[in-house]
PDB file of C-alpha atoms and ligand atoms in Angstrom:
ATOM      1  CA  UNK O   1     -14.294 -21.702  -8.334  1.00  0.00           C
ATOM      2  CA  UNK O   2     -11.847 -20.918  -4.850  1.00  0.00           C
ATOM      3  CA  UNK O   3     -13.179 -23.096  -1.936  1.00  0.00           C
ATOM      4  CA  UNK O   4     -15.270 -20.543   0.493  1.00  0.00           C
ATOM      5  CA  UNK O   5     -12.089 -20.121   2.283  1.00  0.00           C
ATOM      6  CA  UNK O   6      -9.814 -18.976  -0.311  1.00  0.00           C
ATOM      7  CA  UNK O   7     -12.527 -16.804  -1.289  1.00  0.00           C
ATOM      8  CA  UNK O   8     -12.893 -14.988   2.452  1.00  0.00           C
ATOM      9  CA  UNK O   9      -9.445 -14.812   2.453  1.00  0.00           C
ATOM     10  CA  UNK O  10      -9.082 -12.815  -1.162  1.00  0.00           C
ATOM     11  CA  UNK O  11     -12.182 -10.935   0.189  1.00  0.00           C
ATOM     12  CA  UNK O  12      -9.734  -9.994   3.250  1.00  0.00           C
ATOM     13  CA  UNK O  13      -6.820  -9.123   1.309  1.00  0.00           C
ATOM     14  CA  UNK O  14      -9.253  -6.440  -1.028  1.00  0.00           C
ATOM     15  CA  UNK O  15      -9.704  -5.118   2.015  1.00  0.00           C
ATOM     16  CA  UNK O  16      -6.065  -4.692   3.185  1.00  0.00           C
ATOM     17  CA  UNK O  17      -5.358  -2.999   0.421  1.00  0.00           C
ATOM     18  CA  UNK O  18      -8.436  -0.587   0.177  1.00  0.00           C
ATOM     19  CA  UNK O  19      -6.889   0.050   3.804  1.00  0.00           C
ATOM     20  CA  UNK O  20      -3.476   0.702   2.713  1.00  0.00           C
ATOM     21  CA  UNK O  21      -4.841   3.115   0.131  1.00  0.00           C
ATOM     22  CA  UNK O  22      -6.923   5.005   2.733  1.00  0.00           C
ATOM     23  CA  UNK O  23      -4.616   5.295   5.462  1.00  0.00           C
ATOM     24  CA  UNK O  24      -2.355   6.531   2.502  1.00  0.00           C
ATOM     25  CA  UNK O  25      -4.245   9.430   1.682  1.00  0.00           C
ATOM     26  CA  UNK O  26      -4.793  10.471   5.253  1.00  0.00           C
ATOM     27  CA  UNK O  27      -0.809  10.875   5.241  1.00  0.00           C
ATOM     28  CA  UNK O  28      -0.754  12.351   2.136  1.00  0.00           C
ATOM     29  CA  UNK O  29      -3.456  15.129   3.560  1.00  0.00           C
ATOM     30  CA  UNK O  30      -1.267  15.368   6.725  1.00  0.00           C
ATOM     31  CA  UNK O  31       1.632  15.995   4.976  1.00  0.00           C
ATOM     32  CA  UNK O  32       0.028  18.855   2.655  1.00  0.00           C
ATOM     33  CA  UNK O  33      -1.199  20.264   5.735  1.00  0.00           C
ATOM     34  CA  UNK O  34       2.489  21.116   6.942  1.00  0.00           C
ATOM     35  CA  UNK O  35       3.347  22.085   3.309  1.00  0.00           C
ATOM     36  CA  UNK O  36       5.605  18.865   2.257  1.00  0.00           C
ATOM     37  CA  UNK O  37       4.104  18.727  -0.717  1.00  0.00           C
ATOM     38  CA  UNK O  38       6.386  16.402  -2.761  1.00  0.00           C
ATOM     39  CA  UNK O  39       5.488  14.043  -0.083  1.00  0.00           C
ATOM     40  CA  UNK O  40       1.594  14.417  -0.204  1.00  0.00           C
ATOM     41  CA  UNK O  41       2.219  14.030  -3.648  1.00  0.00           C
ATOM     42  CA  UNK O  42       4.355  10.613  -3.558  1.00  0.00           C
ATOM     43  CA  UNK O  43       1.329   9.558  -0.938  1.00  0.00           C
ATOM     44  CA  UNK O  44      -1.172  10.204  -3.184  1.00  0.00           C
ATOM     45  CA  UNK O  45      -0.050   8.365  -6.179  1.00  0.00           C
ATOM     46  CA  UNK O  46       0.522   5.443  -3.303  1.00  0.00           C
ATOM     47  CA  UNK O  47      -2.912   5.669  -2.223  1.00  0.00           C
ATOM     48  CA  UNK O  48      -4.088   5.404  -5.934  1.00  0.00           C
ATOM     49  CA  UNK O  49      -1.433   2.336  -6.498  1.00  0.00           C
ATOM     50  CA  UNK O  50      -2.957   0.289  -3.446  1.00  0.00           C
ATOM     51  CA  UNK O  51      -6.565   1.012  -4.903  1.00  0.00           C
ATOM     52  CA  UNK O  52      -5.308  -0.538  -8.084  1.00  0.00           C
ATOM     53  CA  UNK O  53      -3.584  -3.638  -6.133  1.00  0.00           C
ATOM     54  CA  UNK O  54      -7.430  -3.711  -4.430  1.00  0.00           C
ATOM     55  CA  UNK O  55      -8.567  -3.251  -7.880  1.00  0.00           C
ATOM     56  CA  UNK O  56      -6.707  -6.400  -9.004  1.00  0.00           C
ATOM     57  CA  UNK O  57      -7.758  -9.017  -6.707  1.00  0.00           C
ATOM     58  CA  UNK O  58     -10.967  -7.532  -7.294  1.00  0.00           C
ATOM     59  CA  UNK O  59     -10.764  -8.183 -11.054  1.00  0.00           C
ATOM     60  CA  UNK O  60      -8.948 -11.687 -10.331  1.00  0.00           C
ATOM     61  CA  UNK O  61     -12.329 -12.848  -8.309  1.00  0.00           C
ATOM     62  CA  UNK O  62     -14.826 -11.685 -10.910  1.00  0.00           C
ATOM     63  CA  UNK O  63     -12.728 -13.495 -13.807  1.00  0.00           C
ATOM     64  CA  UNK O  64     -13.119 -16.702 -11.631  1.00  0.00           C
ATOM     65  CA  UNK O  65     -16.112 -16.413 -10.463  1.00  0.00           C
ATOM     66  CA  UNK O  66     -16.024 -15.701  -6.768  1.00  0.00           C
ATOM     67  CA  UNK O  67     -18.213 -13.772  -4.771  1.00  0.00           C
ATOM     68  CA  UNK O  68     -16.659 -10.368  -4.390  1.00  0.00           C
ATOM     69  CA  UNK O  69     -17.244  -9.165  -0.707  1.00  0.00           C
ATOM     70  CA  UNK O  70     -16.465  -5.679   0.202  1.00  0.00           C
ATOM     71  CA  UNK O  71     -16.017  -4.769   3.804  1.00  0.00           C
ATOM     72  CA  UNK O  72     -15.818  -1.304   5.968  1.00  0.00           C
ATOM     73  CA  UNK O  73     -12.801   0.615   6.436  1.00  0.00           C
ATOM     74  CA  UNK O  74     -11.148   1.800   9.405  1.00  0.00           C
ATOM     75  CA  UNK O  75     -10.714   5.509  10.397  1.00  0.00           C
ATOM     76  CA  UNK O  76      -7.393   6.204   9.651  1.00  0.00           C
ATOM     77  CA  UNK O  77      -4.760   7.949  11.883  1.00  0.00           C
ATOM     78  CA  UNK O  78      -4.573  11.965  10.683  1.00  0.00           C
ATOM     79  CA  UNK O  79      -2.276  13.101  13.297  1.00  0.00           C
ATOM     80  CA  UNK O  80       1.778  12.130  12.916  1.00  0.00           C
ATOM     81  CA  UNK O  81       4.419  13.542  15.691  1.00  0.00           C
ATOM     82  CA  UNK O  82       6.903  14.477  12.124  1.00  0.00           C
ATOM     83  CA  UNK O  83       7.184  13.697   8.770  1.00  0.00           C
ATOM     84  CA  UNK O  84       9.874  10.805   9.355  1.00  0.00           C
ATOM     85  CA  UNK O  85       7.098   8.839  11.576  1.00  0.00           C
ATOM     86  CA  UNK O  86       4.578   9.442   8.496  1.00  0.00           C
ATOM     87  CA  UNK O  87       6.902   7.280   6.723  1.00  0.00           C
ATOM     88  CA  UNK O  88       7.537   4.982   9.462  1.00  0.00           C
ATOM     89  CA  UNK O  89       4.148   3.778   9.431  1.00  0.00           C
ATOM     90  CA  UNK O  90       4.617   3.262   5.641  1.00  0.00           C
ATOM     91  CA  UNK O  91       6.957   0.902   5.955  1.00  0.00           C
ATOM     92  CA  UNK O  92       5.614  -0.819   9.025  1.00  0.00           C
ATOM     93  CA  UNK O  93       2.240  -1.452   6.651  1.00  0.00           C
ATOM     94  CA  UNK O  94       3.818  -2.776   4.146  1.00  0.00           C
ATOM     95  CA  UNK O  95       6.075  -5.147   6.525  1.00  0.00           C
ATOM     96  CA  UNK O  96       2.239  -6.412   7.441  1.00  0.00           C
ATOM     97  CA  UNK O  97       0.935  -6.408   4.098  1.00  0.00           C
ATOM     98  CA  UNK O  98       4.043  -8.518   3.014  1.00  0.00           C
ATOM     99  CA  UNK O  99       3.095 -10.607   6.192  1.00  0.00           C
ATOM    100  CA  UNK O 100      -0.805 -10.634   5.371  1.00  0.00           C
ATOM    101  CA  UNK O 101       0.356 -12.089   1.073  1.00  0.00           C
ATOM    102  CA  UNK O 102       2.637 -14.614   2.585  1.00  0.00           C
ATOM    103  CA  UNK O 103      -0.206 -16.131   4.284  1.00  0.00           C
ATOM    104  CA  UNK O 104      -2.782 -16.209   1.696  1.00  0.00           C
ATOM    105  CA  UNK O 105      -0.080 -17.501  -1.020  1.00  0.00           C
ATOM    106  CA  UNK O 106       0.343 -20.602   1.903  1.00  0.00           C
ATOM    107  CA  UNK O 107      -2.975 -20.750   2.046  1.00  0.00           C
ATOM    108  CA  UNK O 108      -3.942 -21.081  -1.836  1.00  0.00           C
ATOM    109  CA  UNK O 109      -0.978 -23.677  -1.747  1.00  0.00           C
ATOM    110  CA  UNK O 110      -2.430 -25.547   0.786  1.00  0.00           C
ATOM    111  CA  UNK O 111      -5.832 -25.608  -0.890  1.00  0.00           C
ATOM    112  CA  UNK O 112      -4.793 -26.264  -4.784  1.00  0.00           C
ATOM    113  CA  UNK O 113      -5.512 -22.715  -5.803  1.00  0.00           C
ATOM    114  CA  UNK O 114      -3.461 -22.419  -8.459  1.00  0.00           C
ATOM    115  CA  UNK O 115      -4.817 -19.844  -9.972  1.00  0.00           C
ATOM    116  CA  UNK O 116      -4.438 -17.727  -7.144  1.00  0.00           C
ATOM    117  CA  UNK O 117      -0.896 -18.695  -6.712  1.00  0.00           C
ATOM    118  CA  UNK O 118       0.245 -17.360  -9.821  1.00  0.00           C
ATOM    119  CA  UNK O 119      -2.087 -14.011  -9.096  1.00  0.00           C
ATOM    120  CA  UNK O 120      -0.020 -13.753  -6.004  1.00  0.00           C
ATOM    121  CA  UNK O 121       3.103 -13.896  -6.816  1.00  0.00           C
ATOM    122  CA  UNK O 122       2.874 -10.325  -9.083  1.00  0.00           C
ATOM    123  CA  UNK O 123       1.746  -9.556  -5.289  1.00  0.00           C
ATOM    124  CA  UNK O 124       4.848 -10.893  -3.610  1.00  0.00           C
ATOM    125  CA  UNK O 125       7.220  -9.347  -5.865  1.00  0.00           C
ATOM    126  CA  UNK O 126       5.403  -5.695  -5.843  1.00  0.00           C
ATOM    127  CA  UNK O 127       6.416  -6.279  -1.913  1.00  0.00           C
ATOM    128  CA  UNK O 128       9.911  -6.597  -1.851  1.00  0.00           C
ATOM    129  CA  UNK O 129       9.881  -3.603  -3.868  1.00  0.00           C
ATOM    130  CA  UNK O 130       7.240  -1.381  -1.666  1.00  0.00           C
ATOM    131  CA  UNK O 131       9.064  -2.312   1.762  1.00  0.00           C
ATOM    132  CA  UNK O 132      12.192  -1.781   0.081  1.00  0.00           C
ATOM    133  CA  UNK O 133      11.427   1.899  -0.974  1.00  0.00           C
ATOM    134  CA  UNK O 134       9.270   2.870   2.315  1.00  0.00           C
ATOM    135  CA  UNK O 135      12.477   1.926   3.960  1.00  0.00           C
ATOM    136  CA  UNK O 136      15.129   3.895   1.926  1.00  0.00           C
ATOM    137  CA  UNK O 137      12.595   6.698   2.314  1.00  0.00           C
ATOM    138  CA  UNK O 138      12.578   6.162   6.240  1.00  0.00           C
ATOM    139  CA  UNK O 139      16.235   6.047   6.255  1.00  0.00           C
ATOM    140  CA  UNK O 140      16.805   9.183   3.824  1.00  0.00           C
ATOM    141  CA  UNK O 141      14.548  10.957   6.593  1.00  0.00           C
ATOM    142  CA  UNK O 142      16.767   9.953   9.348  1.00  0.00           C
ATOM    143  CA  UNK O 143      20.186  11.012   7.736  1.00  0.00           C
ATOM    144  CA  UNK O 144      18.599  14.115   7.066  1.00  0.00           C
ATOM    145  CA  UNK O 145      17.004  14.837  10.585  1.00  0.00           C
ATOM    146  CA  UNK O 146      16.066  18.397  10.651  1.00  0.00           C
ATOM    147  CA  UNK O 147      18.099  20.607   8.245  1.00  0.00           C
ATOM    148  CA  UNK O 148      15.732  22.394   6.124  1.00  0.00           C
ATOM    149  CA  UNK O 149      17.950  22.512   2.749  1.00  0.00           C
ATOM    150  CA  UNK O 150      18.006  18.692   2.827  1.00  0.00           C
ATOM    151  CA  UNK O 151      14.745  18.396   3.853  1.00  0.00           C
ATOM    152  CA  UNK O 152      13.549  20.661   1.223  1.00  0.00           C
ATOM    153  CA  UNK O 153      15.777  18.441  -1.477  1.00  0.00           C
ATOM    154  CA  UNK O 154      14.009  15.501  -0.069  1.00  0.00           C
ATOM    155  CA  UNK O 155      10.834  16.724  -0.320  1.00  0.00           C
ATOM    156  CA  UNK O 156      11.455  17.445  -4.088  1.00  0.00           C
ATOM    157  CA  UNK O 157      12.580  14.230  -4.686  1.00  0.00           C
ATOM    158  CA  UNK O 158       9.555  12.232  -3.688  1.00  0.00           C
ATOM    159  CA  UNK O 159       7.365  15.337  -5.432  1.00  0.00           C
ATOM    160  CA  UNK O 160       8.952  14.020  -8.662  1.00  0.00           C
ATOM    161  CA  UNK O 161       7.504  10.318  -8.724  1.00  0.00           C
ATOM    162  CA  UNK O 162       5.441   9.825 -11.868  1.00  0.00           C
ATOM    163  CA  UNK O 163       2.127   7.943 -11.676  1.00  0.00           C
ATOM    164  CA  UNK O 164      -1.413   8.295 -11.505  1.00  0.00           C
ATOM    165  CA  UNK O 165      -2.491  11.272  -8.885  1.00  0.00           C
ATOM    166  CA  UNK O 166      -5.497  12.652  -9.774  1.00  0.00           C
ATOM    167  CA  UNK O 167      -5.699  16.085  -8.772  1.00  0.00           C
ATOM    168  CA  UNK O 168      -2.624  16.274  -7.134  1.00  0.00           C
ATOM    169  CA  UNK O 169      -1.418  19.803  -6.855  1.00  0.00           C
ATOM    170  CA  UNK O 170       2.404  19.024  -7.168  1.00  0.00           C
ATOM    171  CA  UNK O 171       0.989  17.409 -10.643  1.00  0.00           C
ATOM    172  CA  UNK O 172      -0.191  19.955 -11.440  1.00  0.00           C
TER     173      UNK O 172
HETATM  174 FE1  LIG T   1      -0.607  -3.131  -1.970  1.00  0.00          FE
HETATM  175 FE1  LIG T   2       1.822  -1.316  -0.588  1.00  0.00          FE
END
């Protein structure tokens, strides 16, 4: 079993990620709201991937042993000044998530977990990858400023990301 710290500190991180996934959907619903719907869609299968990354650590406590603790989640922010800022804040979440895995991974090293230093690392790599995609996204946006075509294009794009989206309309 983790020491009690390792253990709040998993706890914490289930939490992050039920976070990410929440504040995910509310883009997602912003986004359907001004019709992008390629990019609720893309949203929506991003809020489902950071309930599975929840999910995970989740799993990874109850297979050894540790008390799974679940915690409130913030309200969070429905209102975006464009589309580009929606994606802004993507990428500035995962920059903190990234921030939020590095610590626990020094953490569990610091404390012999290593268990949870293996778990981790899937978490570390799945990182790179998410900051590296909310910032191509981000910088798509901002080459394509405000024409409509391209906007349009790039909105068709994201709509075509496979994954799990249940009940997503630009699934359907
Ligand atoms: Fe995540
Ligand atoms: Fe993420």
């Amino acid at each position: 079993m983790f020491t009690q710290t390792v253990q709040d500190r998993l706890n914490d991180q289930i939490n992050t990620e039920f976070v990410s996934s929440y504040n995910y959907l509310a883009m997602s619903a912003y986004c359907e709201r001004h019709n992008f719907l390629g990019c609720a869609h893309w949203l929506r299968v991003q809020s489902q991937e950071e309930y599975g990354h929840g999910m995970k650590i989740y799993q990874f406590m109850q297979d050894r042993n540790s008390k799974v603790v679940l915690k409130a989640l913030p309200a969070p922010r429905v209102d975006f000044q464009s589309i580009v800022e929606v994606f802004e804040q993507a990428l500035e979440q995962e920059s903190q998530v990234s921030a939020k895995i590095n610590d626990l991974y020094e953490l569990a090293f610091n404390e012999k977990a290593f268990a949870a230093l293996v778990e981790l690392q899937w978490f570390i790599t799945e990182q790179v990858e998410e900051e590296r995609t909310a910032r191509e996204i981000v910088a798509k946006f901002n080459m394509v400023k405000s024409d409509p075509a391209a906007l349009l294009d790039l909105d068709r794009e994201l709509g075509a990301r496979t994954g799990a989206s249940a009940a997503a309309p630009a699934a359907e």
